[in-house]
Coordinates of C-alpha atoms in Angstrom, one line a residue:
M171 CA -16.3 12.1 4.7
R172 CA -13.4 10.6 6.6
L173 CA -11.1 8.4 4.5
A174 CA -8.2 6.5 5.9
F175 CA -5.5 4.8 3.8
V176 CA -2.2 3.0 4.1
Y177 CA 1.0 5.0 3.4
S178 CA 1.6 3.6 0.0
L179 CA -1.5 5.1 -1.4
C180 CA -0.9 8.7 -0.4
M181 CA 1.3 9.8 -3.3
G182 CA -0.5 8.5 -6.4
Y183 CA -3.6 6.5 -5.9
V184 CA -5.7 8.5 -3.4
P185 CA -5.1 11.9 -5.1
K186 CA -6.1 10.3 -8.4
I187 CA -9.3 8.9 -6.9
I188 CA -10.3 12.2 -5.3
K189 CA -9.7 14.1 -8.5
A190 CA -11.9 11.7 -10.5
F191 CA -14.6 11.7 -7.8
T192 CA -14.8 15.4 -7.3
S193 CA -14.7 16.2 -11.0
L194 CA -18.2 14.8 -11.3
P195 CA -20.7 17.7 -10.9
E196 CA -22.8 15.9 -8.3
Y197 CA -19.8 15.3 -6.0
K198 CA -17.8 18.5 -6.5
N199 CA -18.9 20.0 -3.1
I200 CA -18.1 16.9 -1.0
S201 CA -15.3 17.6 1.5
F202 CA -12.9 15.0 2.9
S203 CA -10.7 14.5 5.9
F204 CA -7.7 12.3 5.1
Y205 CA -5.8 10.0 7.5
E206 CA -2.7 7.9 6.8
D207 CA -2.2 4.8 9.0
L208 CA -1.3 1.2 9.2
S209 CA -3.9 -1.4 8.2
A210 CA -4.4 -2.7 11.7
N211 CA -4.9 0.8 13.1
I212 CA -7.3 1.7 10.2
V213 CA -9.5 -1.3 11.1
Q214 CA -9.6 -0.4 14.8
E215 CA -10.5 3.2 14.1
L216 CA -13.2 2.2 11.7
K217 CA -14.8 0.2 14.5
S218 CA -14.4 3.2 16.9
K219 CA -16.2 5.4 14.3
R220 CA -13.2 7.7 13.7
Y221 CA -13.1 6.7 10.0
D222 CA -15.9 6.1 7.6
I223 CA -14.0 4.1 5.0
G224 CA -10.5 2.6 4.9
L225 CA -8.2 1.5 2.1
C226 CA -5.9 -1.1 3.5
S227 CA -4.7 -4.7 3.5
Y228 CA -7.0 -7.6 4.2
L229 CA -6.9 -8.7 7.8
H230 CA -8.0 -12.3 8.1
D231 CA -8.8 -12.4 11.7
D232 CA -11.4 -9.5 11.9
P233 CA -15.0 -10.7 11.4
E234 CA -16.4 -7.2 12.1
I235 CA -15.0 -5.7 9.0
E236 CA -16.2 -6.0 5.4
F237 CA -13.3 -6.2 3.0
T238 CA -14.0 -5.6 -0.7
R239 CA -11.0 -6.1 -3.1
L240 CA -10.2 -3.0 -4.9
A241 CA -6.8 -3.2 -6.8
K242 CA -3.3 -4.6 -6.7
Q243 CA 0.0 -2.8 -6.3
E244 CA 3.3 -4.2 -7.5
I245 CA 6.0 -5.1 -5.0
V246 CA 9.5 -4.0 -6.1
F247 CA 13.1 -3.8 -4.7
I248 CA 14.3 -0.4 -3.7
I249 CA 18.0 0.2 -3.8
S250 CA 20.5 3.1 -3.5
N251 CA 21.9 4.3 -6.8
E252 CA 25.3 4.0 -5.1
H253 CA 24.9 0.2 -4.9
P254 CA 26.3 -1.9 -7.8
L255 CA 23.0 -3.9 -8.1
S256 CA 21.1 -0.6 -8.9
K257 CA 22.3 -1.0 -12.5
R258 CA 20.3 -4.2 -13.0
K259 CA 16.9 -4.1 -14.8
K260 CA 15.5 -6.9 -12.6
L261 CA 16.5 -8.7 -9.4
D262 CA 15.7 -12.0 -7.7
L263 CA 15.6 -12.5 -3.9
K264 CA 18.7 -14.7 -4.3
D265 CA 20.6 -11.6 -5.6
I266 CA 20.1 -9.9 -2.2
A267 CA 20.4 -12.9 0.1
N268 CA 23.6 -11.7 1.7
E269 CA 23.0 -8.0 1.4
P270 CA 21.8 -5.8 4.2
V271 CA 18.0 -5.9 3.9
I272 CA 15.2 -3.6 5.2
L273 CA 11.8 -5.2 5.8
Y274 CA 8.5 -4.1 7.4
T275 CA 7.5 -4.4 11.1
E276 CA 5.0 -6.8 12.5
R277 CA 2.4 -4.0 12.6
S278 CA 2.6 -3.4 8.9
G279 CA 0.1 -5.0 6.6
M280 CA 2.9 -5.6 4.1
K281 CA 4.7 -8.0 6.4
G282 CA 2.5 -10.9 5.6
Y283 CA 2.9 -10.4 1.8
L284 CA 6.7 -10.3 2.0
D285 CA 6.9 -13.2 4.4
S286 CA 5.0 -15.3 1.9
I287 CA 7.1 -14.2 -1.0
I288 CA 10.4 -14.9 0.9
S289 CA 9.1 -18.3 2.2
E290 CA 7.9 -19.5 -1.2
S291 CA 11.3 -18.5 -2.8
G292 CA 13.3 -20.7 -0.5
V293 CA 15.8 -17.9 -0.1
K294 CA 17.2 -17.1 3.3
L295 CA 17.9 -13.4 3.9
T296 CA 20.9 -13.5 6.2
N297 CA 21.4 -9.8 7.0
V298 CA 18.1 -8.1 7.9
V299 CA 19.3 -4.8 9.4
S300 CA 16.1 -2.9 10.0
H301 CA 12.3 -3.0 10.1
V302 CA 10.1 0.0 9.2
E303 CA 6.4 0.8 9.2
S304 CA 6.1 3.0 6.1
E305 CA 7.5 3.4 2.6
N306 CA 8.8 6.9 3.5
A307 CA 11.0 5.4 6.2
M308 CA 12.2 2.7 3.8
I309 CA 13.0 5.3 1.1
G310 CA 15.0 7.4 3.6
L311 CA 17.1 4.5 4.8
V312 CA 17.8 3.2 1.3
S313 CA 18.8 6.7 0.2
I314 CA 21.8 6.5 2.5
N315 CA 22.6 3.0 1.3
Y316 CA 21.7 1.5 4.7
G317 CA 20.2 -1.5 3.0
I318 CA 18.1 -2.9 0.2
G319 CA 14.3 -2.8 0.7
M320 CA 11.2 -4.5 -0.7
M321 CA 8.2 -2.3 -0.9
I322 CA 5.2 -1.2 -3.0
N323 CA 5.9 0.6 -6.3
V324 CA 5.2 4.1 -5.3
P325 CA 6.4 7.5 -6.6
V326 CA 9.8 8.3 -5.2
P327 CA 11.4 11.8 -5.0
E328 CA 14.2 12.2 -7.5
Q329 CA 16.5 13.6 -4.8
A330 CA 16.2 10.4 -2.9
N331 CA 18.8 8.9 -5.3
V332 CA 17.3 5.4 -5.3
S333 CA 16.0 3.0 -7.9
L334 CA 13.0 0.8 -8.0
I335 CA 13.7 -2.5 -9.6
P336 CA 11.1 -5.2 -10.6
M337 CA 11.3 -8.8 -9.4
N338 CA 12.8 -11.0 -12.1
K339 CA 10.3 -13.9 -11.8
N340 CA 6.5 -13.9 -11.1
R341 CA 6.1 -10.2 -10.4
Q342 CA 4.5 -10.0 -7.0
K343 CA 1.6 -7.7 -6.0
R344 CA -0.1 -6.6 -2.8
E345 CA -3.9 -6.4 -2.8
I346 CA -5.7 -3.3 -1.6
Y347 CA -9.2 -3.5 -0.1
V348 CA -12.0 -1.1 0.8
A349 CA -12.8 -1.7 4.5
T350 CA -16.1 -0.8 6.2
V351 CA -17.8 -2.0 9.3
K352 CA -20.3 -4.8 8.9
N353 CA -23.9 -4.1 9.9
R354 CA -23.2 -0.4 10.2
P355 CA -24.8 1.6 7.3
L356 CA -22.7 4.3 5.8
M357 CA -23.8 7.9 5.8
P358 CA -25.2 9.0 2.4
V359 CA -22.0 10.8 1.3
A360 CA -19.8 7.8 2.3
Q361 CA -22.2 5.5 0.4
K362 CA -21.7 7.5 -2.8
F363 CA -17.9 7.4 -2.4
Y364 CA -18.0 3.7 -1.6
R365 CA -20.0 3.0 -4.7
F366 CA -17.6 5.1 -6.8
L367 CA -14.6 3.2 -5.4
T368 CA -16.0 -0.3 -6.0
Q369 CA -17.4 0.5 -9.5
Y370 CA -14.6 2.6 -11.0
C371 CA -11.4 2.3 -9.1
G372 CA -10.2 -1.2 -9.7
D373 CA -7.0 -2.4 -11.4
S374 CA -7.6 -0.6 -14.7
F375 CA -8.0 2.7 -12.9
F376 CA -5.0 2.1 -10.8
N377 CA -2.7 1.2 -13.6
N378 CA -3.7 3.9 -16.1

């Protein structure tokens, strides 16, 4: 069973899914190959048959892929503990309008979500210093106080010396989808895993 997923799922969500799935006696001998990738790449590799199932963002312009909504992940600010704003319990976009900011690249599925949040807020970020593809890259740059980032709320190593701070108003979330190729039946093992995902791994599973 070949499972691909976006970077933000590797630390917490995917291990939790696999533990729950393989703890069931009928599935304990199922083996997996795991792949981390960007949403756009996951979709392309699903179509090329490299992956069986993908966990990724929804891509509006791909009619060959079936997207089934799975869960939501909270979007937060990430900031160096050396920065004065790290002491705040919550932040607004206006609080970082003139700060150095780190965002996602065009290739990342997160870019569309953040673009919408920023546009709807009416805040203009005047000092975007870098664009990254993954949460790991963002954590690394923020850890040296290179800028303030906006990313998915994922587990962060304590030694990174950063803080994750919620948004003050209307906490924003990114939706995660199960992606498969339309009109291409899944192999029996992948069918079982897909059924498990869609029946048991929604928001309540994600947030427990």
